[in-house]
XYZ file of N, CA, C and O in Angstrom:
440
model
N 95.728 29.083 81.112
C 95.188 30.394 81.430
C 93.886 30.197 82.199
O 93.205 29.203 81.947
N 93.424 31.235 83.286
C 92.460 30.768 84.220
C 91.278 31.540 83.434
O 91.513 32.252 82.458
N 90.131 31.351 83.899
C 89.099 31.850 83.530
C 88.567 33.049 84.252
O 87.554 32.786 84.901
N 88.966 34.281 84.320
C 88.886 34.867 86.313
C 87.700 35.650 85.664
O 87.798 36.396 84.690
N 86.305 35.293 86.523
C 85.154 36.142 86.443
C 85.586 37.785 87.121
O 85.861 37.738 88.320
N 85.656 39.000 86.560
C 85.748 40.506 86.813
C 84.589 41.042 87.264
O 84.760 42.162 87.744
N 83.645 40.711 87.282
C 82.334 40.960 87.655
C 82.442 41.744 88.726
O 83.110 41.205 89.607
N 82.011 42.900 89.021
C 82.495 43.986 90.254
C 81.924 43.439 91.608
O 82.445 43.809 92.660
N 80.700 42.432 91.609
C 80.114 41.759 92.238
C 80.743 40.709 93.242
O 80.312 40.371 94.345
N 82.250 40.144 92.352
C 82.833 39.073 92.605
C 84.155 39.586 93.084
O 84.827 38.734 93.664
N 84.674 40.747 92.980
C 85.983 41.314 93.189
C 85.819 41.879 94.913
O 84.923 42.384 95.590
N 87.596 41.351 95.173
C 87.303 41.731 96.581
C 87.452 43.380 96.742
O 87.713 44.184 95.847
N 87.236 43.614 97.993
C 86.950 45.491 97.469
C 88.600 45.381 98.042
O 89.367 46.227 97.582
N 88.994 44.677 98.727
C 90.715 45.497 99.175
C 91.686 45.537 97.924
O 92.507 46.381 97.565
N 91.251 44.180 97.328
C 92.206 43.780 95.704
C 91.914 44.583 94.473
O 92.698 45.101 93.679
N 90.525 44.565 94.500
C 90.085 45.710 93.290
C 89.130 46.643 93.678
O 88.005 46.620 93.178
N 89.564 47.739 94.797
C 88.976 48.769 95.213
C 88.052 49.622 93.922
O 86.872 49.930 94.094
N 88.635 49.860 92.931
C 88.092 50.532 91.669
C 86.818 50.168 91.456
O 85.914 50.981 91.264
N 86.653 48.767 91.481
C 85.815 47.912 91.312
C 84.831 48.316 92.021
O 83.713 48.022 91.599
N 84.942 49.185 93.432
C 83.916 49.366 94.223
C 83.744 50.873 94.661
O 82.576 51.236 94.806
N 84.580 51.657 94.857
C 84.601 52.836 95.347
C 85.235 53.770 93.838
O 86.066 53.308 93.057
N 84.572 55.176 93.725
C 84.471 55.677 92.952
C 85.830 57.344 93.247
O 86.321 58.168 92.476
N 85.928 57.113 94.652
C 86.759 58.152 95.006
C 87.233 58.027 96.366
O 86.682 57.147 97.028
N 88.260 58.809 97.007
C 89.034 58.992 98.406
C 87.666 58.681 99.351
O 87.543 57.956 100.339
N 86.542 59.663 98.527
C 85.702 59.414 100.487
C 84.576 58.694 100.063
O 83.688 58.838 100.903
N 84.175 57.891 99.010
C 83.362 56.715 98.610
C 84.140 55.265 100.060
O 83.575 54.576 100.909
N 85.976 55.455 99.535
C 86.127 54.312 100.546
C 86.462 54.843 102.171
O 86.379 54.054 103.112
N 86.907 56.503 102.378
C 86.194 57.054 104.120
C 84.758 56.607 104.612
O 84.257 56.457 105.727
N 84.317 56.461 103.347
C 82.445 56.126 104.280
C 81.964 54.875 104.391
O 80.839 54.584 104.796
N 83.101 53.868 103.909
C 82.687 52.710 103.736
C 82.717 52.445 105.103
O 83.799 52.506 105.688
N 81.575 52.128 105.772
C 81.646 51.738 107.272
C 81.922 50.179 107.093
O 82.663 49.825 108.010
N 81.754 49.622 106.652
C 82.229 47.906 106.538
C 83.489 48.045 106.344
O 83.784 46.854 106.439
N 84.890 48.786 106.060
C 86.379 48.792 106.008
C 86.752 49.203 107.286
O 85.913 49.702 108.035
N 88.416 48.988 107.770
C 88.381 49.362 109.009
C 89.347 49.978 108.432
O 89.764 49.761 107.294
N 89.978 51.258 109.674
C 90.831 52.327 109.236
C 92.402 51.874 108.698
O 93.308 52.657 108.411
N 92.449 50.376 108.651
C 94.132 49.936 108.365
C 93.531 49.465 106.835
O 94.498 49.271 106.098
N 92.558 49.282 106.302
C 92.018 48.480 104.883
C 91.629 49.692 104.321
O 91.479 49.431 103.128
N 91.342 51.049 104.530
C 91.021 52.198 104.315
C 92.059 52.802 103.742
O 92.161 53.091 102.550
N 93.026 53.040 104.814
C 94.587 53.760 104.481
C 95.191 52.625 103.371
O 95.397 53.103 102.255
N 95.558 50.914 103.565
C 95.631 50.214 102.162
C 95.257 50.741 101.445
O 96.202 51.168 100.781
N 93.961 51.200 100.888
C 93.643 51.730 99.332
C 93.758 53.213 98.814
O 93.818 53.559 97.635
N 93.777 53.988 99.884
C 93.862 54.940 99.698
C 95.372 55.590 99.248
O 95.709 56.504 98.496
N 96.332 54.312 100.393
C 98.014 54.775 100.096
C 97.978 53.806 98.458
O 97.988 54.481 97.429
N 97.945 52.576 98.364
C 98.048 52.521 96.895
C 98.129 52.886 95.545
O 98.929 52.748 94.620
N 96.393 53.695 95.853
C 96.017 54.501 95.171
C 97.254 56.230 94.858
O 97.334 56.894 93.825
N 97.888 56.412 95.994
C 98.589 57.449 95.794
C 99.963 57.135 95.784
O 100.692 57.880 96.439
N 100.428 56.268 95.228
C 101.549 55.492 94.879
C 101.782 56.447 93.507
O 100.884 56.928 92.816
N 103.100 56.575 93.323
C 103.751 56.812 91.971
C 103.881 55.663 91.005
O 104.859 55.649 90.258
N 102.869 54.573 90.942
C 102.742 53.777 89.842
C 101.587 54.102 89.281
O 101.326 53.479 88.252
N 100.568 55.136 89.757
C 99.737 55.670 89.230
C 99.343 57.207 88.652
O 98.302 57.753 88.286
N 101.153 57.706 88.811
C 101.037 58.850 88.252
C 100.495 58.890 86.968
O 100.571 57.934 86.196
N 99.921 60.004 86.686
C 99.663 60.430 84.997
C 101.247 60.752 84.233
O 101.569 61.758 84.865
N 101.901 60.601 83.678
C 102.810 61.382 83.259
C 103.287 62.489 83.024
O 104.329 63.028 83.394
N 101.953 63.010 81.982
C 102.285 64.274 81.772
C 101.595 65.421 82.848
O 101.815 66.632 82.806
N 100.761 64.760 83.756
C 100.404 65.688 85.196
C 100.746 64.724 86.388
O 99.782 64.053 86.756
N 102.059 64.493 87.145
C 102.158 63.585 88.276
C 100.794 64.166 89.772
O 100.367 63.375 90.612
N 100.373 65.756 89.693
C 99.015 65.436 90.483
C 97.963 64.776 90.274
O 96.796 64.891 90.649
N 98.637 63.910 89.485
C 97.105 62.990 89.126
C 96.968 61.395 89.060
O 97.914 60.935 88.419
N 96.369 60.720 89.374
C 96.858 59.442 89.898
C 95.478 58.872 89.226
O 94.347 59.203 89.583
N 95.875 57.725 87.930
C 94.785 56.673 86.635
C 95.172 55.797 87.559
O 96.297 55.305 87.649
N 93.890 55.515 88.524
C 93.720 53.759 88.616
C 93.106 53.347 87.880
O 92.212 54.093 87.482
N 93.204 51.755 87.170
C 92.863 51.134 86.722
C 91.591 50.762 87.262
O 91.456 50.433 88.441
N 90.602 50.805 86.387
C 89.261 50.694 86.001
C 88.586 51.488 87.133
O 87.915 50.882 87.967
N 88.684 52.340 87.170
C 88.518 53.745 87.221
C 87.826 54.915 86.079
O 88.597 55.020 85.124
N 86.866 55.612 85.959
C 86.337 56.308 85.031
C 87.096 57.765 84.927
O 87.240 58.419 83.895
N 87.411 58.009 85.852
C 88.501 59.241 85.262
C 89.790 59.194 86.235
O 89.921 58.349 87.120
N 90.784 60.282 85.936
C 91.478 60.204 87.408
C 91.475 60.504 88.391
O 90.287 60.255 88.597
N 91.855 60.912 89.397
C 92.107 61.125 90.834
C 93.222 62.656 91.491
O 94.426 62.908 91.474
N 92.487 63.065 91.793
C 93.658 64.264 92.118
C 94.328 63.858 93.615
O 93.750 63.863 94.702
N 96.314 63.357 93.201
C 96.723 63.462 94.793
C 96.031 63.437 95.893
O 95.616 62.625 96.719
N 96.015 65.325 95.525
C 96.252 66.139 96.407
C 94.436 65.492 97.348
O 94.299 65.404 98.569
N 93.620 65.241 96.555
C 92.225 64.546 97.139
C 92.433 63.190 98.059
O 91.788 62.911 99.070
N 93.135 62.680 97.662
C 93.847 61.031 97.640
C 94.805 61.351 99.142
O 94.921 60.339 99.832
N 95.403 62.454 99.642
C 96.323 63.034 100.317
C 95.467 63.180 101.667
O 95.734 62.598 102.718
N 94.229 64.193 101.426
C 93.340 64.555 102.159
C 92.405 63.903 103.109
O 92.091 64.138 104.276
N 91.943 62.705 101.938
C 91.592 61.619 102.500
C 91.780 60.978 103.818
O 91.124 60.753 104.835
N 93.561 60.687 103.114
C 94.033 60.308 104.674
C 94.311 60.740 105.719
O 94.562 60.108 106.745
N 94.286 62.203 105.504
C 94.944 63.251 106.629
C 93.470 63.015 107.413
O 93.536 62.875 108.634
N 92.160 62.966 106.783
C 90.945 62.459 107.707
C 90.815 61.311 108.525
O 90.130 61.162 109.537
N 91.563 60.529 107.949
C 91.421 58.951 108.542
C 92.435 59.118 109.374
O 92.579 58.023 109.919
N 93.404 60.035 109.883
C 94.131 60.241 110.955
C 93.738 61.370 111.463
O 94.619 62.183 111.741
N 92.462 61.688 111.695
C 91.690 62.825 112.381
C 92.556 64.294 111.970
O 92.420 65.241 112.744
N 93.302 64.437 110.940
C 94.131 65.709 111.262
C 93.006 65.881 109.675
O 93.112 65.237 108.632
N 91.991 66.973 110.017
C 91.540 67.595 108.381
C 92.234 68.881 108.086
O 91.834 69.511 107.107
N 93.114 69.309 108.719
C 93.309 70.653 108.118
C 94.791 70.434 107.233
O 95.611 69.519 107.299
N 94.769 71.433 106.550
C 95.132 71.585 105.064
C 97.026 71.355 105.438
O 97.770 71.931 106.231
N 97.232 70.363 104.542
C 99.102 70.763 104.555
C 99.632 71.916 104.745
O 99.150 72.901 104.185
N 101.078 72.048 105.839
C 101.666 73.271 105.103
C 101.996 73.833 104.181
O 102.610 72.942 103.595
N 102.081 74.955 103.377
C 102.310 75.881 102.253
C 103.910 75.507 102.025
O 104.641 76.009 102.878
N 104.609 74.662 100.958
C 105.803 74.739 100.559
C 106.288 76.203 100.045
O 105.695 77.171 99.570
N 107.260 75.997 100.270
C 108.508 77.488 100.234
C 109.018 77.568 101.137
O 109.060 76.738 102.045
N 109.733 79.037 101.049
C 110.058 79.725 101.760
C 111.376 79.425 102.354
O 112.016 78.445 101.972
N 111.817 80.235 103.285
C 113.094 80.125 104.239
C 113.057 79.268 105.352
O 112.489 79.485 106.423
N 113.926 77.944 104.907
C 113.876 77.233 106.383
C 114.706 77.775 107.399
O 115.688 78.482 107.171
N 114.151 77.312 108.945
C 114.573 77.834 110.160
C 115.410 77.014 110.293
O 115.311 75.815 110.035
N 116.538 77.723 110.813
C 117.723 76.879 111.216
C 117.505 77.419 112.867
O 116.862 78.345 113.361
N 118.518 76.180 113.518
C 118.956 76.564 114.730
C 119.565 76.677 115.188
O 120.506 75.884 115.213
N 119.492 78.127 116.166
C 120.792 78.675 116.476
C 121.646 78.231 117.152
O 121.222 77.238 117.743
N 122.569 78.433 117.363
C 123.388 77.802 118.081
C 124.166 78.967 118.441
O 124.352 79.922 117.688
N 124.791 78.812 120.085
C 125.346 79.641 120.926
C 126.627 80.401 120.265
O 126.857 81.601 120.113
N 127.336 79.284 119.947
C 128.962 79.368 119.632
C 128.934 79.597 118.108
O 130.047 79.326 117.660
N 128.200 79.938 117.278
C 128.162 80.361 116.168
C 128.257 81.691 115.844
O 128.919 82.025 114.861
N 127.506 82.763 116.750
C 128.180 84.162 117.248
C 129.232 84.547 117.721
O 129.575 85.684 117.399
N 130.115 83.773 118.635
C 131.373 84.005 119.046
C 132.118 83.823 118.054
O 133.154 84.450 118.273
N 132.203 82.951 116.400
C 133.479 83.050 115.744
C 132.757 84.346 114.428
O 133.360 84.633 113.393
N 131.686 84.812 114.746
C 131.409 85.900 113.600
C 132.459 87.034 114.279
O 133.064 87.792 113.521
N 132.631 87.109 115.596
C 133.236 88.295 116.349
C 134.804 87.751 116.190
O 135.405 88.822 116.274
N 135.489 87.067 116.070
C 136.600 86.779 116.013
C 137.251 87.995 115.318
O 136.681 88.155 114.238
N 137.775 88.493 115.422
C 138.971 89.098 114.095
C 139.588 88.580 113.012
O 140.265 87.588 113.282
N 139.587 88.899 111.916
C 139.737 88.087 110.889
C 140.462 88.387 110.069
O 140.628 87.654 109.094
């Protein structure tokens, strides 16, 4: 068995991000990460191995002081790909498309 010093001092920030950043835009502001080591922790972090169970919007990383909301974790990245504005609203009626010849057999006689 190895002896592995945990010391937050000694941990790399890509391997044990927790270790260093406290939330989604603790590691956006890290100007020493670049935007591909950024999105790494941030998509990790919003992995379904860190769902809560009994709330899946919520994502326990390990050594971490509380959890993480997704939907924060989501946002994050929608910044680090310059798009900040808000997801679309789920629901509703999807659009289909029309098609020409789909009116000609409603008129058929039947």
């Amino acid at each position: 068995m190895t002896n592995a010093n945990t010391n937050a001092g000694n941990l790399h920030h890509l391997f044990h991000p927790a270790a260093h950043y406290a939330s989604p835009d603790d590691v956006l502001s890290d100007a020493a990460l670049s935007a591909s080591e950024k999105r790494i922790i941030l998509s990790s972090w919003a992995s379904d191995m860190f769902a809560v169970e009994s709330c899946p919007a919520l994502r326990e990383i390990p050594g971490m002081e509380r959890p993480i909301r997704l939907a924060d974790i989501l946002a994050a990245l929608r910044k680090l790909d310059g798009n900040d504005d808000d997801p679309p609203r789920g629901g509703g009626v999807p659009m289909r498309l029309r098609r020409p010849w789909a009116a000609a057999f409603r008129r058929l006689p039947g």
